[in-house]
Tab-separated table of C-alpha atoms and ligand atoms in Angstrom:
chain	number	residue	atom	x	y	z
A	638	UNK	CA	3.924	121.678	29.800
A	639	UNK	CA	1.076	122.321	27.459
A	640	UNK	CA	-1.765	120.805	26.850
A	641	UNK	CA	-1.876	118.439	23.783
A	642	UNK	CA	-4.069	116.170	21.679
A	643	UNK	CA	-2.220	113.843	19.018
A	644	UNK	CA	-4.216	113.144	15.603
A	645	UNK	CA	-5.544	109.689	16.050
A	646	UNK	CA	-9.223	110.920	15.266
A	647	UNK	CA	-9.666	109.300	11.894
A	648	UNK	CA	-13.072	107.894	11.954
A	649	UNK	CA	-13.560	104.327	11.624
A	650	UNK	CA	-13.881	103.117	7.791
A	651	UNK	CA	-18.093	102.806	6.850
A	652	UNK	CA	-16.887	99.923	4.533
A	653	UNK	CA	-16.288	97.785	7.307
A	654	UNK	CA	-19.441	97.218	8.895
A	655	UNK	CA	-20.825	96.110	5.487
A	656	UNK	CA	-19.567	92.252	6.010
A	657	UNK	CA	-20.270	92.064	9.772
A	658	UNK	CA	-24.098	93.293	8.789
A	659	UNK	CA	-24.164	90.756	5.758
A	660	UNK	CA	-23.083	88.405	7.440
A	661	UNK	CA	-25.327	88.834	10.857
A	662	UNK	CA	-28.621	89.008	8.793
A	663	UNK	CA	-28.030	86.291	6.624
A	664	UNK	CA	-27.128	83.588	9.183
A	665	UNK	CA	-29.883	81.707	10.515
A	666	UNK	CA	-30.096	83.028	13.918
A	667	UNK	CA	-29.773	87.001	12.740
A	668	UNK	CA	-27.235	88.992	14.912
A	669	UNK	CA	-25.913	92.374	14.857
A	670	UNK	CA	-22.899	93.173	16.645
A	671	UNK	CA	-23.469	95.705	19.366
A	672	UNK	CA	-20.570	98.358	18.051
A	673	UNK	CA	-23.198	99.325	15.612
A	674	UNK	CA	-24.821	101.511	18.334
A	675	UNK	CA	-22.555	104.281	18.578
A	676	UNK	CA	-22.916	106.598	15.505
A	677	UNK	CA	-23.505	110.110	17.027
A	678	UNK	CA	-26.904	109.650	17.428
A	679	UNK	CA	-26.401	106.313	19.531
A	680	UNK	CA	-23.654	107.662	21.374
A	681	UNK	CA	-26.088	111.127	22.362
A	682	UNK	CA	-29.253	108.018	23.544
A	683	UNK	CA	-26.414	105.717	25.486
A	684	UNK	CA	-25.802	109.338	27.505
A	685	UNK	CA	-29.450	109.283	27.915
A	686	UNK	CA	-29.526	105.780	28.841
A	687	UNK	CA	-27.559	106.389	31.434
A	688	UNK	CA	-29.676	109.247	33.465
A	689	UNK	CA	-32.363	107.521	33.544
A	690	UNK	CA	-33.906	106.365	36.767
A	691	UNK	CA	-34.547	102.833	35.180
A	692	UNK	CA	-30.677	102.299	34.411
A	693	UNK	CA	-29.107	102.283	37.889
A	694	UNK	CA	-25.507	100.977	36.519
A	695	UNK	CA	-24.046	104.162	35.865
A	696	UNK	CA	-24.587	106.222	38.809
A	697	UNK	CA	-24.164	103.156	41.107
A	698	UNK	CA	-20.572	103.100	39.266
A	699	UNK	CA	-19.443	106.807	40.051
A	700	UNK	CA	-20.599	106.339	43.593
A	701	UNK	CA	-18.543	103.394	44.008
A	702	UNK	CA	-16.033	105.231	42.141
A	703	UNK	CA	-16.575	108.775	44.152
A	704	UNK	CA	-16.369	106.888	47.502
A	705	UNK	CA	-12.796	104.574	46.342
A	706	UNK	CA	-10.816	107.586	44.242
A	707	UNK	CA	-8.666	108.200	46.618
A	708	UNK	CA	-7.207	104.316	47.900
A	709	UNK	CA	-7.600	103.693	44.031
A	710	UNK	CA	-4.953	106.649	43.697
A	711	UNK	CA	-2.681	105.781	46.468
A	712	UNK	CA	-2.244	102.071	45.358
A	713	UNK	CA	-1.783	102.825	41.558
A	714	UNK	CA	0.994	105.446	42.515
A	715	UNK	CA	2.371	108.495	40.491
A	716	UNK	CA	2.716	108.884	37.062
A	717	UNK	CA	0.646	106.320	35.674
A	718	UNK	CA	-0.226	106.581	32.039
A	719	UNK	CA	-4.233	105.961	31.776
A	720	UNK	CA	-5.686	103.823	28.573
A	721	UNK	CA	-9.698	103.772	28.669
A	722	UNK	CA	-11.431	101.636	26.438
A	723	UNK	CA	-14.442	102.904	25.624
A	724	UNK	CA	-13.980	106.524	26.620
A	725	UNK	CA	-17.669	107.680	26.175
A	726	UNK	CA	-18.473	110.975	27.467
A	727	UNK	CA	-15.790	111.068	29.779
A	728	UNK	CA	-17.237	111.769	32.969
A	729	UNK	CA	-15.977	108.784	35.043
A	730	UNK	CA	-12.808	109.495	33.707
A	731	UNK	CA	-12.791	112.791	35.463
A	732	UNK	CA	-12.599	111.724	38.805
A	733	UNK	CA	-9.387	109.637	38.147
A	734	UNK	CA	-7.213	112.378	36.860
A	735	UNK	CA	-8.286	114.185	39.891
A	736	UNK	CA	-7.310	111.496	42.092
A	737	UNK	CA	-4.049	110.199	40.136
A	738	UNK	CA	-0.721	111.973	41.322
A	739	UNK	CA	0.729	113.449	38.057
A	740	UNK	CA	-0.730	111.262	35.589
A	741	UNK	CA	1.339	111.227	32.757
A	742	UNK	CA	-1.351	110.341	29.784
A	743	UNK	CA	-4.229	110.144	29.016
A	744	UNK	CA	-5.402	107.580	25.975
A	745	UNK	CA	-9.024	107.621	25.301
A	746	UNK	CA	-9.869	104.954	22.614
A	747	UNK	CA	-13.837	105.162	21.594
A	748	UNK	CA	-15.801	104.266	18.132
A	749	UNK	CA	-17.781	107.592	17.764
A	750	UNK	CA	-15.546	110.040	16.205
A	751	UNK	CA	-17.373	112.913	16.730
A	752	UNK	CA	-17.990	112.572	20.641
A	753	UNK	CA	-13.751	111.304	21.073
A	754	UNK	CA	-13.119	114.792	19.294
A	755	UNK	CA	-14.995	116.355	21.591
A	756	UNK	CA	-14.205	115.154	24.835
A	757	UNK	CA	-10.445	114.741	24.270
A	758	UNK	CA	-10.155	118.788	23.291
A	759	UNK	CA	-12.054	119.472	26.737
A	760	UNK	CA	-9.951	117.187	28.551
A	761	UNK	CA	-6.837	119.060	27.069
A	762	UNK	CA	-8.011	122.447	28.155
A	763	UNK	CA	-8.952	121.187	31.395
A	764	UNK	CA	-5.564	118.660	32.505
A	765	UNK	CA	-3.342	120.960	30.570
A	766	UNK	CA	-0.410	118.662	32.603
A	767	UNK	CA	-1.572	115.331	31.374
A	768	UNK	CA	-0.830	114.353	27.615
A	769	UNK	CA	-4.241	113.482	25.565
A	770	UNK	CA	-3.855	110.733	23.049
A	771	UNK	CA	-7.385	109.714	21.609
A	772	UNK	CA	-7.823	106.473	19.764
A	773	UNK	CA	-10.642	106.246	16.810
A	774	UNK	CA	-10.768	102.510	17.115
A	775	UNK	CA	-12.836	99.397	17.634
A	776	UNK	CA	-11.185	98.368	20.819
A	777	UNK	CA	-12.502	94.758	20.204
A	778	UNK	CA	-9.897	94.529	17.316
A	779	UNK	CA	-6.489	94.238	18.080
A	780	UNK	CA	-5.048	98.375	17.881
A	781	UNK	CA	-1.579	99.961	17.839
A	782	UNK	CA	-1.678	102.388	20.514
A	783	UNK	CA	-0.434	106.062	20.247
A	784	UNK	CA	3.371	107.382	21.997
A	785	UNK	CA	2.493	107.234	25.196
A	786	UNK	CA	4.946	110.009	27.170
A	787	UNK	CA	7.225	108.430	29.516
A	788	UNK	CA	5.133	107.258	32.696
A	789	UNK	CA	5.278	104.646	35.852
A	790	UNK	CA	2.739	102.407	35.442
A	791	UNK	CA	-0.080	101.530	33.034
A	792	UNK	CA	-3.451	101.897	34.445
A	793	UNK	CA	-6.382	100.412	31.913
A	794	UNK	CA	-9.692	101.699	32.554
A	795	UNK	CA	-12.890	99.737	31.202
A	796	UNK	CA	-15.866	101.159	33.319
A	797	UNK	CA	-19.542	100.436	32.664
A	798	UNK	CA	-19.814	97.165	33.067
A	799	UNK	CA	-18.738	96.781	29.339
A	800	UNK	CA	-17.344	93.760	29.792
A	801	UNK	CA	-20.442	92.013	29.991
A	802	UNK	CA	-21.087	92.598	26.133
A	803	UNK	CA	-18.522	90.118	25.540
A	804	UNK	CA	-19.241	86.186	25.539
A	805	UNK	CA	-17.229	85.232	28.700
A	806	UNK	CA	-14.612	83.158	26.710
A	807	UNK	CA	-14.485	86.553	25.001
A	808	UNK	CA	-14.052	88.560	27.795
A	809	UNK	CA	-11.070	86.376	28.844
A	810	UNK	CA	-9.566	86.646	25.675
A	811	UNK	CA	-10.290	90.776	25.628
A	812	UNK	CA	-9.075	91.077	29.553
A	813	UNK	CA	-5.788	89.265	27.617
A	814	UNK	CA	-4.969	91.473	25.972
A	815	UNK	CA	-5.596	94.668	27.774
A	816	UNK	CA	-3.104	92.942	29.906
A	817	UNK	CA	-0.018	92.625	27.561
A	818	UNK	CA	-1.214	96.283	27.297
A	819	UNK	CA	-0.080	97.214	30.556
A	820	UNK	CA	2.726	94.980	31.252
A	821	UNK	CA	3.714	93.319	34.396
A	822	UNK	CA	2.880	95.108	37.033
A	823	UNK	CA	0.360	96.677	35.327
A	824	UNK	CA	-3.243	97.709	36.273
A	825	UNK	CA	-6.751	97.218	35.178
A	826	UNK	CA	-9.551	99.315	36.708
A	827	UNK	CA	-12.883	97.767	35.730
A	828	UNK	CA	-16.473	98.262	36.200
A	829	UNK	CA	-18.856	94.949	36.865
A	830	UNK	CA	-22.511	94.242	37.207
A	831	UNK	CA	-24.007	91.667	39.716
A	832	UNK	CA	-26.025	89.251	38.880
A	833	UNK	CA	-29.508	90.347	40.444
A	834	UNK	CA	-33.575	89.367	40.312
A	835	UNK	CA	-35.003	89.758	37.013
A	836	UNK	CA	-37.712	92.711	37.513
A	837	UNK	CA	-34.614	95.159	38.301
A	838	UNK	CA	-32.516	93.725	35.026
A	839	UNK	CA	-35.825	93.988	32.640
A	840	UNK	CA	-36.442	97.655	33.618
A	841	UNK	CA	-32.953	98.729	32.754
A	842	UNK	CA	-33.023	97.601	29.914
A	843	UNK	CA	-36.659	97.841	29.106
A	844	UNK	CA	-37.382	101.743	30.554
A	845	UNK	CA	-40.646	103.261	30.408
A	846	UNK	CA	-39.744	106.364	28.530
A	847	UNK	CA	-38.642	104.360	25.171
A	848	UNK	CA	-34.910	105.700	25.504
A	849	UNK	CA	-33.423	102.069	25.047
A	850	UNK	CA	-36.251	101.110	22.279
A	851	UNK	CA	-34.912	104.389	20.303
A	852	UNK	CA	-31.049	102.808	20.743
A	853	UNK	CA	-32.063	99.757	19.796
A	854	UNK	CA	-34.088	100.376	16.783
A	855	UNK	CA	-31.522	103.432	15.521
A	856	UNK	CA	-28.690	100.649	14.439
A	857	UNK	CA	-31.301	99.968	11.574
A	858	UNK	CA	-31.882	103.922	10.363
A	859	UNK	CA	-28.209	103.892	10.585
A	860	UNK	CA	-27.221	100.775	8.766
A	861	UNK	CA	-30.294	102.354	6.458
A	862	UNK	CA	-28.395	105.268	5.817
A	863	UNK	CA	-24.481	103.862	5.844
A	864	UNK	CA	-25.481	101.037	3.547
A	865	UNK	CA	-28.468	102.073	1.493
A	866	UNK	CA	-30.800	99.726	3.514
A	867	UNK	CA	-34.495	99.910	3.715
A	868	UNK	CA	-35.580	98.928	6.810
A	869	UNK	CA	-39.009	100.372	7.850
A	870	UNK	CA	-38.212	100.708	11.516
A	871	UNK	CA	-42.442	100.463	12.026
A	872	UNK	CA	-41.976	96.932	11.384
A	873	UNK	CA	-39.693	95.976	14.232
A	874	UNK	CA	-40.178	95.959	17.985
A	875	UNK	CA	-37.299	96.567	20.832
A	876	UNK	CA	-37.397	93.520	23.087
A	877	UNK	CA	-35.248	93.147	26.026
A	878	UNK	CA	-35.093	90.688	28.515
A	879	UNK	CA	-33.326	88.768	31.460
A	880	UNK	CA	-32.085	85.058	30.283
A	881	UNK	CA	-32.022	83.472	33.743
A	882	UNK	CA	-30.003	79.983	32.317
A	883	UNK	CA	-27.315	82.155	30.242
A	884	UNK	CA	-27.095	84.803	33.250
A	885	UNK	CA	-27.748	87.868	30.946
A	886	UNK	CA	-29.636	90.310	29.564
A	887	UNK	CA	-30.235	90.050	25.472
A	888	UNK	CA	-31.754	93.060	23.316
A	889	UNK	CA	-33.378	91.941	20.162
A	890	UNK	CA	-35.473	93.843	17.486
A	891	UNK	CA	-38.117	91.606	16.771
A	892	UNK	CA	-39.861	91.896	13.381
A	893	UNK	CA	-44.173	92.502	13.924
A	894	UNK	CA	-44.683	91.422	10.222
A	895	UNK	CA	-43.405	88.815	7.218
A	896	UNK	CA	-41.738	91.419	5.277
A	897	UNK	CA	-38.154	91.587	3.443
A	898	UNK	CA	-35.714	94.021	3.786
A	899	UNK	CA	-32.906	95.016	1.028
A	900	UNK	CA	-29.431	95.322	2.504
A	901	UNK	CA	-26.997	96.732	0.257
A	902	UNK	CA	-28.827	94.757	-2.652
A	903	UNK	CA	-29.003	91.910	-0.582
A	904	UNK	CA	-32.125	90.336	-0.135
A	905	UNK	CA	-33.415	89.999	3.779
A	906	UNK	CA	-36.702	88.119	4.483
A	907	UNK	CA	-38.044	88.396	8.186
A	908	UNK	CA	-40.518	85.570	9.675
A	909	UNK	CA	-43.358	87.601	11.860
A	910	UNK	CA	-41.982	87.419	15.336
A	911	UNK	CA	-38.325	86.587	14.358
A	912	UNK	CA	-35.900	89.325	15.722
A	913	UNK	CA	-32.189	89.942	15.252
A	914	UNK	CA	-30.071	90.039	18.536
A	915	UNK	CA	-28.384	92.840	18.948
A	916	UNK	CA	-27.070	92.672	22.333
A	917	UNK	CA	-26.150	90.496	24.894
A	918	UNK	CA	-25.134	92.187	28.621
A	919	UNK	CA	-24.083	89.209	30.893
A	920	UNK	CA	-24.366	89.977	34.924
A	921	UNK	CA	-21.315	88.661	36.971
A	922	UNK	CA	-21.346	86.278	39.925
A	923	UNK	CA	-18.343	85.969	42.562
A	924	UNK	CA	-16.724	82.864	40.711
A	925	UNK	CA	-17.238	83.977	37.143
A	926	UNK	CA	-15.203	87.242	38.043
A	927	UNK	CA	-12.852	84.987	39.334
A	928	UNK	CA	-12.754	82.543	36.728
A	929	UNK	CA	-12.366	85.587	33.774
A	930	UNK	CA	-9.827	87.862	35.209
A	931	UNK	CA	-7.181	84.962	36.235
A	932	UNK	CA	-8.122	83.553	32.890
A	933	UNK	CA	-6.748	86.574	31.669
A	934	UNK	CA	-3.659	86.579	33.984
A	935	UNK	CA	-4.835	89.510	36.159
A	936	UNK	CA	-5.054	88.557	40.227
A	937	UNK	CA	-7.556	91.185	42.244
A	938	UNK	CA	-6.210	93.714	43.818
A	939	UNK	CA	-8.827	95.116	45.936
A	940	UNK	CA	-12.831	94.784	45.039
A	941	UNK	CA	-15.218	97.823	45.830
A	942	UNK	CA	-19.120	97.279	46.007
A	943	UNK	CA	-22.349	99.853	46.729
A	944	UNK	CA	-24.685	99.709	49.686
A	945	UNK	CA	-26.717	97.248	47.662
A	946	UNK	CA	-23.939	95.189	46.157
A	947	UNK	CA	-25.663	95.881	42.774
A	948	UNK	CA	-22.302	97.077	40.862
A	949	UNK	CA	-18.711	96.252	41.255
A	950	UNK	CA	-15.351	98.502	41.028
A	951	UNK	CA	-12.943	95.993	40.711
A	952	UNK	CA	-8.492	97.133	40.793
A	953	UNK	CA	-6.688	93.923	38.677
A	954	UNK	CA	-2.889	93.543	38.959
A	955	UNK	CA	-1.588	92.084	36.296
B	1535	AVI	C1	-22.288	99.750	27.091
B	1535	AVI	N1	-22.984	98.674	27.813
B	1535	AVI	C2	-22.289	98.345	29.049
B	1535	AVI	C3	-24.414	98.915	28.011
B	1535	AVI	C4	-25.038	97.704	28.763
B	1535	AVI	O1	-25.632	97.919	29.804
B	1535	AVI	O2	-24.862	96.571	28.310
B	1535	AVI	C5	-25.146	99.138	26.713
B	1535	AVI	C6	-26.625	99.233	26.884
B	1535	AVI	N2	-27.505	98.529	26.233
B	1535	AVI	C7	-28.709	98.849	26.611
B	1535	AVI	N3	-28.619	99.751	27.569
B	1535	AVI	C8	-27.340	100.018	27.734
């Protein structure tokens, strides 16, 4: 068998993000939803984001993930076709096609075109035995997946703790549906963080180096350049923070002066100190895992956890 990538790499449409950006900026608590990050450019600082000392979710996930491979393997079986939502710069990936016996597929879904592209043709020329279907799509809409070769089981992959950006009655309702994805019997592999003190929470996502600031602040140069906006990115702030009551981290861009911005001719007045909120990464307990995944009709299979219980690698049966 060869190796092969199917043509699902259109890029997402531009003209869609002009409502969701109207319509965040002119409400009276200004949002922006998070999927705005990841042009290229957000997409090369999240890789960044996730070296740095500062940001210990990522490495704490591929040790969990290094040190449970193999039982993950053995208890999802042979064959399984693998869908990963949110494919990023497939690293974690990786170590799952290593430890899967003859995975079947492979179906990376991301929102940055360019990086998908790129990571799906190395994939190809390294698992020439495993069939490589990208997916250009906002996985947070509902999506018609690619032919998927014939295969065993589904196994759904949704690392990085990238469940937290959802509300949790919007997790539930995501977990949901990645579960009609897989069918009964089906498996979900995902990647939690704990709830944990404040200091640790504000530095990852508040790192000395500026690395988040220049994510944060580069979803206004690129709605600037996408929708002919004028944002002076001077006049806004990166602010991140631990919400203790709502059990997660927010990002906001707060603006440092009275000033209006024009947004695709529309006009956008900022108070001095009002921000836009941009991001919201909720940290899990024991009973709100529980509550969310049998919300979604998944029981757990089998929970991994670090030395320092910071992260979670969590198998779901469906
Ligand atoms: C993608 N997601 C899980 C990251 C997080 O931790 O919420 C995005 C991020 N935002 C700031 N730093 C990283």
């Amino acid at each position: 068998m060869s190796a092969s990538v199917s043509s699902n790499l259109a890029p997402i449409e531009t003209s869609g993000i002009v409502e969701d950006v109207l319509c965040g900026l002119t409400a009276s608590r200004k949002t922006l939803p998070a999927k705005l990050f990841y042009d290229e450019e957000g997409a090369r600082l999240f890789e960044q984001i996730c070296t740095l000392d500062e940001y210990y979710l990522t490495r704490t996930e591929l040790s969990i993930l290094r040190a449970s491979v193999r039982e993950i393997g053995e208890r999802v079986g042979g064959r399984a076709a693998l869908v990963e939502y949110g494919s990023g710069a497939g690293i974690k990936v990786r170590l799952l096609l290593d430890a899967l016996l003859h995975p079947a597929a492979y179906v990376p879904i991301d929102i940055s075109h360019e990086q998908l592209a790129r990571v799906s043709s190395e994939l190809a020329g390294d698992y020439p035995n495993v069939a490589i279907r990208p997916l250009c799509a906002d996985y947070t809409q509902p999506l018609s997946l690619p032919h998927i070769p014939e295969h065993d089981r589904r196994l759904a992959f949704f690392p990085g703790s990238t469940i937290g950006n959802f509300h949790p009655a919007e997790a539930a309702a995501f977990l949901r549906r990645i579960r009609r994805v897989v069918g009964p019997g089906g498996m979900l592999l995902l990647g939690v963080d704990r709830r944990k003190d404040a200091a640790t929470l504000n530095a990852a996502y508040d790192d000395r180096d500026g690395v988040t600031a220049a994510f944060n602040l580069n979803v206004l140069r690129r709605i600037n350049r996408e929708l002919g906006a004028d944002f002076d990115l001077s006049r806004f702030r990166h602010k991140a923070f631990f919400n203790e009551s709502a059990g997660r981290v927010e990002m906001h861009l707060q603006a440092t002066v009275a000033h209006q911005v024009d947004v695709a001719g529309t006009p956008v007045a900022f108070a001095r100190g009002e921000t836009i909120w941009t991001e919201s990464s909720y940290k899990y307990d024991r009973d709100q895992l529980t509550t969310v995944t049998t919300a979604a009709g998944f029981a757990i299979e089998r929970l991994w956890t670090d030395a320092d219980d910071r992260f979670w690698v969590v198998l779901l049966v469906a």
